[in-house]
PDB file of C-alpha atoms in Angstrom:
ATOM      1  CA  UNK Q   1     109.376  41.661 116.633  1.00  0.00           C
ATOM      2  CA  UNK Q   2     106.802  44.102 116.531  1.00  0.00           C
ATOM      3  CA  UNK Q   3     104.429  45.171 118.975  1.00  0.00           C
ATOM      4  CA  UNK Q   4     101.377  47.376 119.061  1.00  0.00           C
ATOM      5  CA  UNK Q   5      99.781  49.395 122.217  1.00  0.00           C
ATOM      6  CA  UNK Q   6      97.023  50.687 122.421  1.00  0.00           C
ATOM      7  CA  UNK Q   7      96.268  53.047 125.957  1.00  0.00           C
ATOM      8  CA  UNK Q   8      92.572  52.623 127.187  1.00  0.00           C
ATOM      9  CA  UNK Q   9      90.185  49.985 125.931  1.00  0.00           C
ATOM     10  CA  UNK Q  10      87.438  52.253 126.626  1.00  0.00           C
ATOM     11  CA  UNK Q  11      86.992  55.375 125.598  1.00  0.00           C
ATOM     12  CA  UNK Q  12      83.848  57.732 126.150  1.00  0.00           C
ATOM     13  CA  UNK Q  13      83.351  60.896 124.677  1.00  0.00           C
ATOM     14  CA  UNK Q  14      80.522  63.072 124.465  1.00  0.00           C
ATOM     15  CA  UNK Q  15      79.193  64.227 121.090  1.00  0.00           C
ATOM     16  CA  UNK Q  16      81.078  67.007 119.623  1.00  0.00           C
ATOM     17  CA  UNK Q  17      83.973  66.569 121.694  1.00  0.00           C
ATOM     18  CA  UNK Q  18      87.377  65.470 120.537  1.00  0.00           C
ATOM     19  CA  UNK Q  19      88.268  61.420 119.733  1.00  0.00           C
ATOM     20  CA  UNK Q  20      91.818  61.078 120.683  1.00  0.00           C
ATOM     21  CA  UNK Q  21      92.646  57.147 120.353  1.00  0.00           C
ATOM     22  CA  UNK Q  22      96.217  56.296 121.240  1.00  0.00           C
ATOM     23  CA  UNK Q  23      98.178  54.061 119.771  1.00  0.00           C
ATOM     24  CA  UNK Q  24     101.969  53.331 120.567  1.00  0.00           C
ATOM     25  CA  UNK Q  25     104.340  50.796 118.450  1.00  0.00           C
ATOM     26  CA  UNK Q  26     107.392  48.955 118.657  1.00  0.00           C
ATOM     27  CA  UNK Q  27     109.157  48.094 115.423  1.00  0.00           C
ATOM     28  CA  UNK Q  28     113.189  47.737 114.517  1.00  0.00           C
ATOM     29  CA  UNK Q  29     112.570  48.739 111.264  1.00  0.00           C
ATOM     30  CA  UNK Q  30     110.424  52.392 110.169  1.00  0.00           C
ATOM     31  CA  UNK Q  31     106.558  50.764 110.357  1.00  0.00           C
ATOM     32  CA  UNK Q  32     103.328  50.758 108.102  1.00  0.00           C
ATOM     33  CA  UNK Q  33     100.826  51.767 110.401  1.00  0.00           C
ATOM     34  CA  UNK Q  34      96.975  51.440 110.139  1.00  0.00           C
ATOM     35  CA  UNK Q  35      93.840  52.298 112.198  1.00  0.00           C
ATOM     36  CA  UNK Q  36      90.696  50.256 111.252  1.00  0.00           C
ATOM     37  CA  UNK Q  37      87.484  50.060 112.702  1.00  0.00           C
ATOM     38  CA  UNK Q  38      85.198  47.421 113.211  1.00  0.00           C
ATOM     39  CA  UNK Q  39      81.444  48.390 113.822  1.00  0.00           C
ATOM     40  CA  UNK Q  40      79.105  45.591 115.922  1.00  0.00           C
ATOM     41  CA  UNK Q  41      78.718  42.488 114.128  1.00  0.00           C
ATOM     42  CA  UNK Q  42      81.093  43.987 111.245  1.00  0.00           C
ATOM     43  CA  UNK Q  43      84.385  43.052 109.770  1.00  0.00           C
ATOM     44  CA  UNK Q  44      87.333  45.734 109.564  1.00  0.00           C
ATOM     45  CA  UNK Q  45      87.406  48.914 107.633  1.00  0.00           C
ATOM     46  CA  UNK Q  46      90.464  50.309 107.067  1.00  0.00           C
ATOM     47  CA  UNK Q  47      90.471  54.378 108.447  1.00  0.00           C
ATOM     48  CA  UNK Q  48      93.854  55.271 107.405  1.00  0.00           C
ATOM     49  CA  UNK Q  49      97.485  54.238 106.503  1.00  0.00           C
ATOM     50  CA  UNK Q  50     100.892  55.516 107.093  1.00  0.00           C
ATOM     51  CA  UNK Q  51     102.998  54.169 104.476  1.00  0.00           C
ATOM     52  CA  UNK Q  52     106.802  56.485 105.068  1.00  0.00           C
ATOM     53  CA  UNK Q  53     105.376  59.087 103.023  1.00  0.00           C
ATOM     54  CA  UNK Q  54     103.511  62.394 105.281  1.00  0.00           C
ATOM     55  CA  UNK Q  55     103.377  61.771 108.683  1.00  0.00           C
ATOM     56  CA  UNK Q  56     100.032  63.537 109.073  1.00  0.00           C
ATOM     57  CA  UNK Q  57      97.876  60.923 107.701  1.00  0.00           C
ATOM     58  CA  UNK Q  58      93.618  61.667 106.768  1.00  0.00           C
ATOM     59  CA  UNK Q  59      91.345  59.319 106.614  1.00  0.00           C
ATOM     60  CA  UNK Q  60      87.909  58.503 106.089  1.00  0.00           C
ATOM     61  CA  UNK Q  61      85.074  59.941 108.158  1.00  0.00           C
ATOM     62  CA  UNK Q  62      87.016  63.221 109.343  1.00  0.00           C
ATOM     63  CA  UNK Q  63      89.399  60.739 111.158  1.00  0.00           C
ATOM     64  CA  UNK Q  64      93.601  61.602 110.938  1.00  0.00           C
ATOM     65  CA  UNK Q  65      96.502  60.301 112.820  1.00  0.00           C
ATOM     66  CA  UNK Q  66     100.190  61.455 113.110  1.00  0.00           C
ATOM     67  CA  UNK Q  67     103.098  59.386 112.945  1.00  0.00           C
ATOM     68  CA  UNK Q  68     105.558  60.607 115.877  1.00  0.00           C
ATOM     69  CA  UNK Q  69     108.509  58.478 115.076  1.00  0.00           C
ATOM     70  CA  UNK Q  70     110.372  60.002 118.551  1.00  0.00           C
ATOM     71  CA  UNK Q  71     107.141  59.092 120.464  1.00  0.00           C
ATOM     72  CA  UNK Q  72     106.736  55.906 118.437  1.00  0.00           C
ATOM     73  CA  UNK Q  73     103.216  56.629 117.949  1.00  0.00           C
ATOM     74  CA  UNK Q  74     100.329  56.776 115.689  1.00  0.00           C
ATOM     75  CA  UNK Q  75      97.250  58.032 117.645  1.00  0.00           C
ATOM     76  CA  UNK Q  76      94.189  58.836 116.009  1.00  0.00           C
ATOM     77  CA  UNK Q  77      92.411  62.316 116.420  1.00  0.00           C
ATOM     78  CA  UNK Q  78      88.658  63.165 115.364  1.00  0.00           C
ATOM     79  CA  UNK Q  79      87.716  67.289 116.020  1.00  0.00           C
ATOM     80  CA  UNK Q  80      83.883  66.293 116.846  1.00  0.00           C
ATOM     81  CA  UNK Q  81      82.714  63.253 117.468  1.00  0.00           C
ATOM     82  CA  UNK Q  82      79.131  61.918 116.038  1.00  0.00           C
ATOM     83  CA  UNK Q  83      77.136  59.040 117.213  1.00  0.00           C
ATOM     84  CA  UNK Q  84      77.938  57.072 114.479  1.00  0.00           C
ATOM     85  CA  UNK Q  85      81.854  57.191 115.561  1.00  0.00           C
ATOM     86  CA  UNK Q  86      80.381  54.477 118.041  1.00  0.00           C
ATOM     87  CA  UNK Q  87      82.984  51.261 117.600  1.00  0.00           C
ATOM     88  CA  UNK Q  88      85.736  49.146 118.373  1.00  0.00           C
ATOM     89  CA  UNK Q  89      88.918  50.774 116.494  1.00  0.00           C
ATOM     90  CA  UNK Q  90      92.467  48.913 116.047  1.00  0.00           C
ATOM     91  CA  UNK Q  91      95.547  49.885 115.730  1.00  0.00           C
ATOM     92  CA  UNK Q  92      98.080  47.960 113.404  1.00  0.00           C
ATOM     93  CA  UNK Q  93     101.483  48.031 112.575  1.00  0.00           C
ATOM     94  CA  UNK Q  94     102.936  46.184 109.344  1.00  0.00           C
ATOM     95  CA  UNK Q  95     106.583  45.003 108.490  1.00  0.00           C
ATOM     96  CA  UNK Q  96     107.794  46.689 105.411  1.00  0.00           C
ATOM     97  CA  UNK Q  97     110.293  44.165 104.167  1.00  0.00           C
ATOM     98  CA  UNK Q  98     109.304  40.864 102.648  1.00  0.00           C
ATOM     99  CA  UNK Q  99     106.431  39.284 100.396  1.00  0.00           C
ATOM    100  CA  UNK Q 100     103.792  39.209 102.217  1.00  0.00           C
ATOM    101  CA  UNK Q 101     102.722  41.124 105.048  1.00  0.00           C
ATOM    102  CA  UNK Q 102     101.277  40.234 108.528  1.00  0.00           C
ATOM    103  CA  UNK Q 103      99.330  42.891 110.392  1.00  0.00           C
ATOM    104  CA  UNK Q 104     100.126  42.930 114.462  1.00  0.00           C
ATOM    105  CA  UNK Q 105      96.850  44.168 115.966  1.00  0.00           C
ATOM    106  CA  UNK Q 106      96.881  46.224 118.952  1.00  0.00           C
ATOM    107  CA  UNK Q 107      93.853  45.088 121.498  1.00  0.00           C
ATOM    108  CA  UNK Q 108      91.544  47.569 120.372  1.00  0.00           C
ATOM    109  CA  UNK Q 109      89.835  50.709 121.863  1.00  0.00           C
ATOM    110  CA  UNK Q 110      85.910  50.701 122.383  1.00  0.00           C
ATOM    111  CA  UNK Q 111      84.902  53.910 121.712  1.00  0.00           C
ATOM    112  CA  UNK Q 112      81.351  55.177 123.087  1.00  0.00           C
ATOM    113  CA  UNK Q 113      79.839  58.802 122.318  1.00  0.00           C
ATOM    114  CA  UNK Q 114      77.404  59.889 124.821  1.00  0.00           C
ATOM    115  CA  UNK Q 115      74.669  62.887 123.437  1.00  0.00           C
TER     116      UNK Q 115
ATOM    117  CA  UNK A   1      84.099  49.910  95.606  1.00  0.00           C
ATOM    118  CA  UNK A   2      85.781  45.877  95.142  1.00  0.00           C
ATOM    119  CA  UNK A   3      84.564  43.551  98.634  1.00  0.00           C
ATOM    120  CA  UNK A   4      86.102  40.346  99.846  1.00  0.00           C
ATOM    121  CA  UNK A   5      83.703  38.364 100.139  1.00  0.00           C
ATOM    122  CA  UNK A   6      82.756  35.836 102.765  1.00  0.00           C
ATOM    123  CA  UNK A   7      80.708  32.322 103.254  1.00  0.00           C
ATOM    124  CA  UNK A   8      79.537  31.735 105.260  1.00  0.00           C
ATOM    125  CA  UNK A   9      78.585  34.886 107.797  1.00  0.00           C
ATOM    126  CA  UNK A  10      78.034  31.763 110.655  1.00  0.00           C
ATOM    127  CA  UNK A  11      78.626  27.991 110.862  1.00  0.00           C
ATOM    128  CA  UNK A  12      77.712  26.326 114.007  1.00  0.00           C
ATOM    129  CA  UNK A  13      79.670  22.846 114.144  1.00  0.00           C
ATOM    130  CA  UNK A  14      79.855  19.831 116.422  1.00  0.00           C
ATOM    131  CA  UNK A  15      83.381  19.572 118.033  1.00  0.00           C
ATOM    132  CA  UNK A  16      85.662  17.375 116.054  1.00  0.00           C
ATOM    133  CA  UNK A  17      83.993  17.916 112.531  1.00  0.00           C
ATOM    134  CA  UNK A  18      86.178  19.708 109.659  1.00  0.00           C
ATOM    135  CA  UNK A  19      84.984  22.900 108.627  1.00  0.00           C
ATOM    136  CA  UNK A  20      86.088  25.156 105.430  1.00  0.00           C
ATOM    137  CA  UNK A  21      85.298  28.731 104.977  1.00  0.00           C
ATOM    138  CA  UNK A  22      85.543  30.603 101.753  1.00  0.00           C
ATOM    139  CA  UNK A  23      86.309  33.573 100.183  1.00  0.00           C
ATOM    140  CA  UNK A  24      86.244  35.611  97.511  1.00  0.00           C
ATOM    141  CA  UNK A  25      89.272  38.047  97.464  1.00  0.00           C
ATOM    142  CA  UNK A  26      89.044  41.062  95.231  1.00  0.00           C
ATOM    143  CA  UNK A  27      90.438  40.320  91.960  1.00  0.00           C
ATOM    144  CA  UNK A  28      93.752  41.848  90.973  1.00  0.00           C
ATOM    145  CA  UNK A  29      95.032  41.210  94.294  1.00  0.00           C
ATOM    146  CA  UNK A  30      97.815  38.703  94.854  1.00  0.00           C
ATOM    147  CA  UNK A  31      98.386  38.177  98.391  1.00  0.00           C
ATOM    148  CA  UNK A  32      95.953  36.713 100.866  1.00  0.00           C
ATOM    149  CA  UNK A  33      95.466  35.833 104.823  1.00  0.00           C
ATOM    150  CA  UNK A  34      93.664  35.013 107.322  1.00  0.00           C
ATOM    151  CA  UNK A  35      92.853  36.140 110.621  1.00  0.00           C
ATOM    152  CA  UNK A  36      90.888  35.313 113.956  1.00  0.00           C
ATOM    153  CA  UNK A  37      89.390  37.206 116.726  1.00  0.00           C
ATOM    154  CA  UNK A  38      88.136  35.293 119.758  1.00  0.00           C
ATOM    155  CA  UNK A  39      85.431  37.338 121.382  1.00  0.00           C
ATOM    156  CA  UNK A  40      86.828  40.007 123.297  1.00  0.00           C
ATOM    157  CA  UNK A  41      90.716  39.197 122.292  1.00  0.00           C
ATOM    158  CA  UNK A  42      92.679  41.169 119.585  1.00  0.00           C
ATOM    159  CA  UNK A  43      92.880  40.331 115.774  1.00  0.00           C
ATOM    160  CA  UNK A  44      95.331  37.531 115.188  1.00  0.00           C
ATOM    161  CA  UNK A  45      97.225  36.714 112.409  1.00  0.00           C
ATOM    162  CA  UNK A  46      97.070  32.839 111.200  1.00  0.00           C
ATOM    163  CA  UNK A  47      98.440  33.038 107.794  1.00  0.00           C
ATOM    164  CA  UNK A  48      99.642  34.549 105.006  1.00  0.00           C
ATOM    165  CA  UNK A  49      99.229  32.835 101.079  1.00  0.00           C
ATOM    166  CA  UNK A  50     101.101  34.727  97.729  1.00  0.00           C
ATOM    167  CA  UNK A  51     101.992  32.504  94.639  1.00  0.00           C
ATOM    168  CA  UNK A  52     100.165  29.895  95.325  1.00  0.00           C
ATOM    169  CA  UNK A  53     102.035  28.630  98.854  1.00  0.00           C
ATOM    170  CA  UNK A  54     101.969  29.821 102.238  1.00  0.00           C
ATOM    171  CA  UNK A  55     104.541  33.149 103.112  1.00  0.00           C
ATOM    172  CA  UNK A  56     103.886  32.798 106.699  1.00  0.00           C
ATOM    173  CA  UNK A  57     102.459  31.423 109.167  1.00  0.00           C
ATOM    174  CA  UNK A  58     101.637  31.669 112.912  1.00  0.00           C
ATOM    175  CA  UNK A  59     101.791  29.031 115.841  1.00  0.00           C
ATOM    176  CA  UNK A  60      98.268  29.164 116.220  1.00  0.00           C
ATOM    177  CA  UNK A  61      98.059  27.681 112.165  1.00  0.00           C
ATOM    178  CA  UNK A  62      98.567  24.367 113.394  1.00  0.00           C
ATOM    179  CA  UNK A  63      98.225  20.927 111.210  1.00  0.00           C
ATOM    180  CA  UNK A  64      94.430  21.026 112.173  1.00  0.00           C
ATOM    181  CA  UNK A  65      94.345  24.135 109.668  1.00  0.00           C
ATOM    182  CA  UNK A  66      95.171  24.397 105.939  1.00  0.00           C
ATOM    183  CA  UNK A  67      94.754  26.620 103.180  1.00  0.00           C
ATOM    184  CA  UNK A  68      93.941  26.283  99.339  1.00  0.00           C
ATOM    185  CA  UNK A  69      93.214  28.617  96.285  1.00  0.00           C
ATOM    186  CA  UNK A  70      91.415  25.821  93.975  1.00  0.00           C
ATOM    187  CA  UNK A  71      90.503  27.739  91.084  1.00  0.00           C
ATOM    188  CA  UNK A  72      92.238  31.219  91.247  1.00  0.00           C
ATOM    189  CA  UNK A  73      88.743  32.887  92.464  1.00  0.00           C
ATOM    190  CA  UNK A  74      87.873  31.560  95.926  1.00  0.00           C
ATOM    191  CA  UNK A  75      90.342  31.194  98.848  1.00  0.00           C
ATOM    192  CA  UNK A  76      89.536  28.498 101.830  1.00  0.00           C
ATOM    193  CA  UNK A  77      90.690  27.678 105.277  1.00  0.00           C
ATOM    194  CA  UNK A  78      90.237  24.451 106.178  1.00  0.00           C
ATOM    195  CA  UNK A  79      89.967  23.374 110.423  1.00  0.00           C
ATOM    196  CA  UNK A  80      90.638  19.502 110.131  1.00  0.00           C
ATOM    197  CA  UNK A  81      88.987  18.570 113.638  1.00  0.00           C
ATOM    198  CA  UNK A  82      87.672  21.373 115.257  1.00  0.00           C
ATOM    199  CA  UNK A  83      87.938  22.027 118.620  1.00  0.00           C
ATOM    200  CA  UNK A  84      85.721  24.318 121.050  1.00  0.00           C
ATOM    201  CA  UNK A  85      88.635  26.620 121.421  1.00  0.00           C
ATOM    202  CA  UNK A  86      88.583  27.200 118.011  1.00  0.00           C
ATOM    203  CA  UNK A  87      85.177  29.263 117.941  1.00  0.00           C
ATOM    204  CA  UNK A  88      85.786  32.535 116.725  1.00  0.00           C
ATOM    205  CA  UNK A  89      85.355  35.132 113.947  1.00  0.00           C
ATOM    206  CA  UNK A  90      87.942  34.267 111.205  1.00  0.00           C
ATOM    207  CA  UNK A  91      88.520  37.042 108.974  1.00  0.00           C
ATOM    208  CA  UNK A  92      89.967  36.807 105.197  1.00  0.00           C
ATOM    209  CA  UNK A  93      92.226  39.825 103.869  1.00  0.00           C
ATOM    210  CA  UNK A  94      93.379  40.455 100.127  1.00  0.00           C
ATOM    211  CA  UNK A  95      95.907  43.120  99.281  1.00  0.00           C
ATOM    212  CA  UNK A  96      97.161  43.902  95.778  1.00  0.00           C
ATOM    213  CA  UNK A  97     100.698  43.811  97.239  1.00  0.00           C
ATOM    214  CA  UNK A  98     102.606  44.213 100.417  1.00  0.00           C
ATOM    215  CA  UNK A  99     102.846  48.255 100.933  1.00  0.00           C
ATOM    216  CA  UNK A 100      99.690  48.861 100.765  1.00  0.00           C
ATOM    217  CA  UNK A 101      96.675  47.925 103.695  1.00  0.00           C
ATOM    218  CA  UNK A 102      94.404  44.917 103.104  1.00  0.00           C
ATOM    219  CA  UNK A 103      90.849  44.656 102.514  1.00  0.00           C
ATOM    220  CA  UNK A 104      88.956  42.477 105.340  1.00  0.00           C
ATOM    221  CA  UNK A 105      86.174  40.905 104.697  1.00  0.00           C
ATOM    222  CA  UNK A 106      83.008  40.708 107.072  1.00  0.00           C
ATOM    223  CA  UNK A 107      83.781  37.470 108.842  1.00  0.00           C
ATOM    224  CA  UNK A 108      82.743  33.911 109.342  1.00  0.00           C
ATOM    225  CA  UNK A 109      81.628  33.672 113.057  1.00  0.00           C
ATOM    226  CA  UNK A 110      82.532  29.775 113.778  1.00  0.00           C
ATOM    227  CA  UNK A 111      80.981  28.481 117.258  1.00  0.00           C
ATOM    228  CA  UNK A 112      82.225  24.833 117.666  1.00  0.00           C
ATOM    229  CA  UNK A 113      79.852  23.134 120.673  1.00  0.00           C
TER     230      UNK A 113
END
C-alpha cells in the first residue's frame, strides 16, 4: 500500500523567504510523485512530476522538488516566496504498475505568505 | 492549454435524491477518475474508468455511486440516493495514460441538506 506524509499543515512564510513543503512517502515499488496545488475555491493544478527519470524535478511558478529515495521524500522548495504562492498544496504518490492509476493524496499543506 | 471540464461548479440537493455530475475530459485521453474532498479532509480517490469499465475502485464507491461514458465525450458520476455525508467537492481527472499526471478539473461542490 502506499502512503503519503505530509509534515505541517500550516506553513507561514514571509515574502521573499524560502517555501520548503515536505512531503514523505511510503511505496514497495520506486513511486510517481506529484505536488499540486489547489488555490481557494479552485480545483488542482499539477506543479510538478517525478516520473524515475531526474530526481531534481522543476516545475511551474519557480517551484522544484527532489526525489530522496534514502529519505523517501519529495519535498518541495521555492527560493522566494510571492503573495500569490498563497494555497493549499498536495503531495501525491502514484503506483507505476497497472492500467490505470490512482493518486494517494497526502493531507495537504496550507501555505500563507505574510508581506 | 486542453481543460477538463466540469458541470456543474455547485448542486445543492435534498437528501435522498440522485444526482449526476459531468464532465468533459480532454480529448485524446483514455483513462478517467474521480475524486472527492470533504471540506478540510484530503483528496480521495473513488474510481478509476479506462476502456469503457471501471479499473478500480475504492470502498467509499459504494452501489449508491456509478459511472458512465455515454457518448465517448462526457464522463458522469452518478450518487443513487444521496446522503448528507456525501456533500463534498468531487473532482474529475483525465490522463492520456498511466505514467504521466492527470488533469483535474475545477470541481462540482455537492451540499446534500
Amino acid at each position: 500500500a502506499q502512503s503519503v506524509t505530509q509534515l505541517g499543515s500550516h506553513v507561514s512564510v514571509s515574502e521573499g523567504a524560502l517555501v520548503l513543503l515536505r512531503c514523505n512517502y511510503s511505496s514497495s515499488v520506486p513511486p510517481y510523485l506529484f505536488w499540486y496545488v489547489q488555490y481557494p475555491n479552485q480545483g488542482l493544478q499539477l506543479l510538478l512530476k517525478y516520473t524515475s527519470a531526474a530526481t531534481l524535478v522543476k516545475g511551474i511558478n519557480g517551484f522544484e522538488a527532489e526525489f530522496k529515495k534514502s529519505e523517501t521524500s519529495f519535498h518541495l522548495t521555492k527560493p522566494s516566496a510571492h503573495m500569490s504562492d498563497a494555497a493549499e498544496y498536495f503531495c501525491a504518490v502514484s503506483h507505476p504498475s497497472g492500467s490505470a492509476r490512482q493518486l494517494t493524496f497526502g493531507s495537504g499543506t496550507q501555505l500563507t505568505v505574510l508581506p | 492549454e486542453p481543460e477538463v471540464t466540469q458541470t456543474p461548479s455547485h448542486q445543492v440537493t435534498q437528501m435522498g435524491q440522485e444526482v449526476i455530475l459531468r464532465c468533459v475530459p480532454i480529448s485524446n485521453h483514455l483513462y478517467f477518475y474521480w475524486y472527492r474532498q470533504i471540506l478540510g479532509q484530503k483528496v480521495e480517490f473513488l474510481v478509476s474508468f479506462y476502456n469503457n469499465e471501471i479499473s478500480e475502485k475504492s470502498e467509499i464507491f459504494d452501489d449508491q455511486f456509478s459511472v458512465e461514458r455515454p457518448d465517448g465525450s462526457n464522463f458522469t458520476l452518478k450518487i443513487r440516493s444521496t446522503k448528507l455525508e456525501d456533500s463534498a467537492m468531487y473532482f474529475c481527472a483525465s490522463a492520456r495514460d498511466g505514467n504521466y499526471g492527470y488533469t483535474f478539473g475545477s470541481g462540482t461542490r455537492l451540499t446534500v441538506v
